[in-house]
Amino acid sequence: MGGITGWERQRSAAAARVVRAAVRAVVLTASLAATPGVLPVRAAPRTSLSECIAGPARVEVIAGIGPRGEIRLASGVRAVPDSLRWPDAPEAASAAQAWLEARLGARVTMIPRGQPDRWDRVRADLLIAEGEEDLAGGLIGAGLAVADANEADSLCRPALRLVEAAARARRLGLWRAPLPGAQDGPALRAKAGHFVVVEGRIRHIGERGARTYLDFAARGTDGLTVTVSKRTWRMMRARGLSAASLEDRRVRVRGLLEVRRGPTLEAAVDGIEVLDEADRPEAGPDRERELRR
């Protein structure tokens, strides 16, 4: 096999610069959020600002690493990096655990966000005091975790999706294998019970009273269906997404995969990303009614 070409080295260096720049953007956003009188930049309006409000920053020391990315601080506080989903795959989870354990004893600036989670752990931005490393950005940038809102309505740190995209482009960690296709029913069924990121084109949208259904495969074939609750669909529409603007669009979706009649996942507000085509204007009421079938 031949050696690495100059072009490949340039491409690798450019990708690395993208990751570093994205992480710096994440750190800057977190720093601004903690600065009195400066509002954090957000990608879209939120319905529950309390989930993302940044509290006062304070310096802590990492004293231990618990299960699934729990950070135990010397003060006794238990924290988890905000806007990060811990990996399900054992190999990736072990690598992520080792990545965090390498930072034991480090001084961090902790910026709490919103209310503690159901296990009374503080959701926080955690920035290594010496340097510009951000724990969530570092894990996601290494391909060891996914940017996700978890139990919150919206992603508080949307810049982390840029970090994730750079890791995916370089096929790091979780992204070494191609994403499963939304029309590949058998591959999706094999991931039942796990959090997945899937890409595909929406073939049909059906709006019902309680839920909206996004079908990625033709009727009678084995493929993904994404369900969206009435409340979440209303929030998506406030952001400019609708049946008319999404049908026949290629998207990336994420969520916990279940198998009912076929592979299904429930999408959160930030769980659908449009991948191609310039944003189209909203369709008129006639087109909207046509799609609500």
PDB file of N, CA and C in Angstrom, residues 114-168:
ATOM      1  N   GLY A 114     -30.320  24.720  33.679  1.00  0.00           N
ATOM      2  CA  GLY A 114     -31.653  24.257  34.025  1.00  0.00           C
ATOM      3  C   GLY A 114     -31.706  23.527  35.355  1.00  0.00           C
ATOM      4  N   GLN A 115     -32.628  22.577  35.429  1.00  0.00           N
ATOM      5  CA  GLN A 115     -32.835  21.803  36.645  1.00  0.00           C
ATOM      6  C   GLN A 115     -32.056  20.491  36.590  1.00  0.00           C
ATOM      7  N   PRO A 116     -31.730  19.909  37.756  1.00  0.00           N
ATOM      8  CA  PRO A 116     -31.067  18.595  37.761  1.00  0.00           C
ATOM      9  C   PRO A 116     -31.929  17.545  37.063  1.00  0.00           C
ATOM     10  N   ASP A 117     -31.284  16.459  36.628  1.00  0.00           N
ATOM     11  CA  ASP A 117     -32.031  15.398  35.967  1.00  0.00           C
ATOM     12  C   ASP A 117     -32.736  14.520  36.999  1.00  0.00           C
ATOM     13  N   ARG A 118     -33.368  13.449  36.531  1.00  0.00           N
ATOM     14  CA  ARG A 118     -34.176  12.605  37.426  1.00  0.00           C
ATOM     15  C   ARG A 118     -33.345  11.918  38.505  1.00  0.00           C
ATOM     16  N   TRP A 119     -32.015  11.827  38.295  1.00  0.00           N
ATOM     17  CA  TRP A 119     -31.128  11.227  39.294  1.00  0.00           C
ATOM     18  C   TRP A 119     -30.437  12.294  40.139  1.00  0.00           C
ATOM     19  N   ASP A 120     -30.967  13.520  40.073  1.00  0.00           N
ATOM     20  CA  ASP A 120     -30.455  14.647  40.855  1.00  0.00           C
ATOM     21  C   ASP A 120     -29.013  14.998  40.490  1.00  0.00           C
ATOM     22  N   ARG A 121     -28.667  14.794  39.238  1.00  0.00           N
ATOM     23  CA  ARG A 121     -27.351  15.193  38.747  1.00  0.00           C
ATOM     24  C   ARG A 121     -27.481  16.532  38.026  1.00  0.00           C
ATOM     25  N   VAL A 122     -26.500  17.386  38.212  1.00  0.00           N
ATOM     26  CA  VAL A 122     -26.519  18.705  37.580  1.00  0.00           C
ATOM     27  C   VAL A 122     -26.169  18.563  36.105  1.00  0.00           C
ATOM     28  N   ARG A 123     -27.007  19.099  35.237  1.00  0.00           N
ATOM     29  CA  ARG A 123     -26.667  19.196  33.815  1.00  0.00           C
ATOM     30  C   ARG A 123     -25.795  20.428  33.649  1.00  0.00           C
ATOM     31  N   ALA A 124     -24.630  20.264  33.050  1.00  0.00           N
ATOM     32  CA  ALA A 124     -23.691  21.387  33.053  1.00  0.00           C
ATOM     33  C   ALA A 124     -22.770  21.365  31.846  1.00  0.00           C
ATOM     34  N   ASP A 125     -22.283  22.561  31.504  1.00  0.00           N
ATOM     35  CA  ASP A 125     -21.146  22.693  30.603  1.00  0.00           C
ATOM     36  C   ASP A 125     -19.907  22.583  31.489  1.00  0.00           C
ATOM     37  N   LEU A 126     -18.970  21.753  31.102  1.00  0.00           N
ATOM     38  CA  LEU A 126     -17.775  21.504  31.914  1.00  0.00           C
ATOM     39  C   LEU A 126     -16.543  21.784  31.061  1.00  0.00           C
ATOM     40  N   LEU A 127     -15.832  22.845  31.404  1.00  0.00           N
ATOM     41  CA  LEU A 127     -14.698  23.304  30.617  1.00  0.00           C
ATOM     42  C   LEU A 127     -13.420  23.149  31.424  1.00  0.00           C
ATOM     43  N   ILE A 128     -12.427  22.463  30.860  1.00  0.00           N
ATOM     44  CA  ILE A 128     -11.142  22.324  31.540  1.00  0.00           C
ATOM     45  C   ILE A 128     -10.560  23.719  31.757  1.00  0.00           C
ATOM     46  N   ALA A 129     -10.207  24.025  33.002  1.00  0.00           N
ATOM     47  CA  ALA A 129      -9.768  25.378  33.345  1.00  0.00           C
ATOM     48  C   ALA A 129      -8.484  25.762  32.614  1.00  0.00           C
ATOM     49  N   GLU A 130      -7.549  24.813  32.479  1.00  0.00           N
ATOM     50  CA  GLU A 130      -6.306  25.092  31.767  1.00  0.00           C
ATOM     51  C   GLU A 130      -6.487  24.695  30.303  1.00  0.00           C
ATOM     52  N   GLY A 131      -6.606  25.656  29.433  1.00  0.00           N
ATOM     53  CA  GLY A 131      -6.814  25.357  28.016  1.00  0.00           C
ATOM     54  C   GLY A 131      -8.250  25.629  27.624  1.00  0.00           C
ATOM     55  N   GLU A 132      -8.652  25.071  26.489  1.00  0.00           N
ATOM     56  CA  GLU A 132      -9.979  25.369  25.957  1.00  0.00           C
ATOM     57  C   GLU A 132     -10.800  24.108  25.725  1.00  0.00           C
ATOM     58  N   GLU A 133     -10.436  23.017  26.403  1.00  0.00           N
ATOM     59  CA  GLU A 133     -11.143  21.760  26.183  1.00  0.00           C
ATOM     60  C   GLU A 133     -12.478  21.748  26.911  1.00  0.00           C
ATOM     61  N   ASP A 134     -13.482  21.322  26.203  1.00  0.00           N
ATOM     62  CA  ASP A 134     -14.833  21.194  26.728  1.00  0.00           C
ATOM     63  C   ASP A 134     -15.156  19.704  26.768  1.00  0.00           C
ATOM     64  N   LEU A 135     -15.643  19.193  27.900  1.00  0.00           N
ATOM     65  CA  LEU A 135     -15.824  17.749  28.017  1.00  0.00           C
ATOM     66  C   LEU A 135     -16.830  17.207  27.004  1.00  0.00           C
ATOM     67  N   ALA A 136     -17.979  17.858  26.874  1.00  0.00           N
ATOM     68  CA  ALA A 136     -18.965  17.380  25.903  1.00  0.00           C
ATOM     69  C   ALA A 136     -18.412  17.487  24.485  1.00  0.00           C
ATOM     70  N   GLY A 137     -17.812  18.632  24.164  1.00  0.00           N
ATOM     71  CA  GLY A 137     -17.255  18.816  22.828  1.00  0.00           C
ATOM     72  C   GLY A 137     -16.129  17.850  22.537  1.00  0.00           C
ATOM     73  N   GLY A 138     -15.312  17.539  23.553  1.00  0.00           N
ATOM     74  CA  GLY A 138     -14.215  16.606  23.352  1.00  0.00           C
ATOM     75  C   GLY A 138     -14.698  15.194  23.069  1.00  0.00           C
ATOM     76  N   LEU A 139     -15.683  14.731  23.848  1.00  0.00           N
ATOM     77  CA  LEU A 139     -16.225  13.387  23.638  1.00  0.00           C
ATOM     78  C   LEU A 139     -16.918  13.279  22.280  1.00  0.00           C
ATOM     79  N   ILE A 140     -17.726  14.278  21.960  1.00  0.00           N
ATOM     80  CA  ILE A 140     -18.443  14.243  20.681  1.00  0.00           C
ATOM     81  C   ILE A 140     -17.467  14.394  19.521  1.00  0.00           C
ATOM     82  N   GLY A 141     -16.467  15.252  19.684  1.00  0.00           N
ATOM     83  CA  GLY A 141     -15.482  15.455  18.630  1.00  0.00           C
ATOM     84  C   GLY A 141     -14.632  14.227  18.360  1.00  0.00           C
ATOM     85  N   ALA A 142     -14.475  13.363  19.378  1.00  0.00           N
ATOM     86  CA  ALA A 142     -13.730  12.116  19.200  1.00  0.00           C
ATOM     87  C   ALA A 142     -14.617  10.991  18.674  1.00  0.00           C
ATOM     88  N   GLY A 143     -15.888  11.291  18.443  1.00  0.00           N
ATOM     89  CA  GLY A 143     -16.810  10.267  17.961  1.00  0.00           C
ATOM     90  C   GLY A 143     -17.238   9.292  19.036  1.00  0.00           C
ATOM     91  N   LEU A 144     -17.144   9.704  20.307  1.00  0.00           N
ATOM     92  CA  LEU A 144     -17.454   8.804  21.418  1.00  0.00           C
ATOM     93  C   LEU A 144     -18.822   9.070  22.034  1.00  0.00           C
ATOM     94  N   ALA A 145     -19.525  10.074  21.560  1.00  0.00           N
ATOM     95  CA  ALA A 145     -20.854  10.400  22.073  1.00  0.00           C
ATOM     96  C   ALA A 145     -21.601  11.177  20.997  1.00  0.00           C
ATOM     97  N   VAL A 146     -22.894  11.360  21.231  1.00  0.00           N
ATOM     98  CA  VAL A 146     -23.778  12.012  20.269  1.00  0.00           C
ATOM     99  C   VAL A 146     -24.357  13.268  20.902  1.00  0.00           C
ATOM    100  N   ALA A 147     -24.522  14.314  20.110  1.00  0.00           N
ATOM    101  CA  ALA A 147     -25.170  15.538  20.585  1.00  0.00           C
ATOM    102  C   ALA A 147     -26.678  15.315  20.597  1.00  0.00           C
ATOM    103  N   ASP A 148     -27.276  15.380  21.783  1.00  0.00           N
ATOM    104  CA  ASP A 148     -28.706  15.090  21.896  1.00  0.00           C
ATOM    105  C   ASP A 148     -29.266  15.787  23.122  1.00  0.00           C
ATOM    106  N   ALA A 149     -30.548  16.142  23.053  1.00  0.00           N
ATOM    107  CA  ALA A 149     -31.193  16.856  24.157  1.00  0.00           C
ATOM    108  C   ALA A 149     -31.584  15.936  25.303  1.00  0.00           C
ATOM    109  N   ASN A 150     -31.537  14.607  25.094  1.00  0.00           N
ATOM    110  CA  ASN A 150     -31.953  13.647  26.112  1.00  0.00           C
ATOM    111  C   ASN A 150     -33.389  13.920  26.555  1.00  0.00           C
ATOM    112  N   GLU A 151     -33.608  14.195  27.839  1.00  0.00           N
ATOM    113  CA  GLU A 151     -34.971  14.369  28.332  1.00  0.00           C
ATOM    114  C   GLU A 151     -35.510  15.778  28.103  1.00  0.00           C
ATOM    115  N   ALA A 152     -34.652  16.712  27.718  1.00  0.00           N
ATOM    116  CA  ALA A 152     -35.091  18.092  27.508  1.00  0.00           C
ATOM    117  C   ALA A 152     -35.850  18.206  26.185  1.00  0.00           C
ATOM    118  N   ASP A 153     -36.626  19.275  26.054  1.00  0.00           N
ATOM    119  CA  ASP A 153     -37.354  19.503  24.809  1.00  0.00           C
ATOM    120  C   ASP A 153     -36.409  19.833  23.663  1.00  0.00           C
ATOM    121  N   SER A 154     -35.398  20.642  23.952  1.00  0.00           N
ATOM    122  CA  SER A 154     -34.538  21.157  22.896  1.00  0.00           C
ATOM    123  C   SER A 154     -33.073  21.030  23.272  1.00  0.00           C
ATOM    124  N   LEU A 155     -32.245  21.014  22.254  1.00  0.00           N
ATOM    125  CA  LEU A 155     -30.802  20.956  22.446  1.00  0.00           C
ATOM    126  C   LEU A 155     -30.318  22.327  22.911  1.00  0.00           C
ATOM    127  N   CYS A 156     -29.761  22.388  24.116  1.00  0.00           N
ATOM    128  CA  CYS A 156     -29.317  23.679  24.653  1.00  0.00           C
ATOM    129  C   CYS A 156     -28.046  24.176  23.980  1.00  0.00           C
ATOM    130  N   ARG A 157     -27.261  23.270  23.428  1.00  0.00           N
ATOM    131  CA  ARG A 157     -25.985  23.652  22.829  1.00  0.00           C
ATOM    132  C   ARG A 157     -25.939  23.172  21.374  1.00  0.00           C
ATOM    133  N   PRO A 158     -26.664  23.849  20.493  1.00  0.00           N
ATOM    134  CA  PRO A 158     -26.738  23.393  19.098  1.00  0.00           C
ATOM    135  C   PRO A 158     -25.392  23.360  18.391  1.00  0.00           C
ATOM    136  N   ALA A 159     -24.405  24.140  18.858  1.00  0.00           N
ATOM    137  CA  ALA A 159     -23.085  24.114  18.218  1.00  0.00           C
ATOM    138  C   ALA A 159     -22.436  22.739  18.311  1.00  0.00           C
ATOM    139  N   LEU A 160     -22.872  21.919  19.270  1.00  0.00           N
ATOM    140  CA  LEU A 160     -22.306  20.575  19.378  1.00  0.00           C
ATOM    141  C   LEU A 160     -22.645  19.709  18.165  1.00  0.00           C
ATOM    142  N   ARG A 161     -23.708  20.054  17.443  1.00  0.00           N
ATOM    143  CA  ARG A 161     -24.022  19.305  16.223  1.00  0.00           C
ATOM    144  C   ARG A 161     -22.933  19.522  15.165  1.00  0.00           C
ATOM    145  N   LEU A 162     -22.288  20.692  15.173  1.00  0.00           N
ATOM    146  CA  LEU A 162     -21.172  20.936  14.255  1.00  0.00           C
ATOM    147  C   LEU A 162     -19.991  20.036  14.608  1.00  0.00           C
ATOM    148  N   VAL A 163     -19.750  19.883  15.900  1.00  0.00           N
ATOM    149  CA  VAL A 163     -18.669  19.010  16.349  1.00  0.00           C
ATOM    150  C   VAL A 163     -18.969  17.570  15.937  1.00  0.00           C
ATOM    151  N   GLU A 164     -20.216  17.157  16.134  1.00  0.00           N
ATOM    152  CA  GLU A 164     -20.621  15.803  15.752  1.00  0.00           C
ATOM    153  C   GLU A 164     -20.457  15.587  14.249  1.00  0.00           C
ATOM    154  N   ALA A 165     -20.853  16.583  13.460  1.00  0.00           N
ATOM    155  CA  ALA A 165     -20.760  16.456  12.005  1.00  0.00           C
ATOM    156  C   ALA A 165     -19.312  16.277  11.559  1.00  0.00           C
ATOM    157  N   ALA A 166     -18.389  16.990  12.209  1.00  0.00           N
ATOM    158  CA  ALA A 166     -16.974  16.856  11.852  1.00  0.00           C
ATOM    159  C   ALA A 166     -16.464  15.456  12.184  1.00  0.00           C
ATOM    160  N   ALA A 167     -16.868  14.916  13.343  1.00  0.00           N
ATOM    161  CA  ALA A 167     -16.456  13.556  13.713  1.00  0.00           C
ATOM    162  C   ALA A 167     -17.053  12.533  12.753  1.00  0.00           C
ATOM    163  N   ARG A 168     -18.296  12.755  12.347  1.00  0.00           N
ATOM    164  CA  ARG A 168     -18.945  11.824  11.415  1.00  0.00           C
ATOM    165  C   ARG A 168     -18.252  11.867  10.055  1.00  0.00           C
TER     166      ARG A 168
END
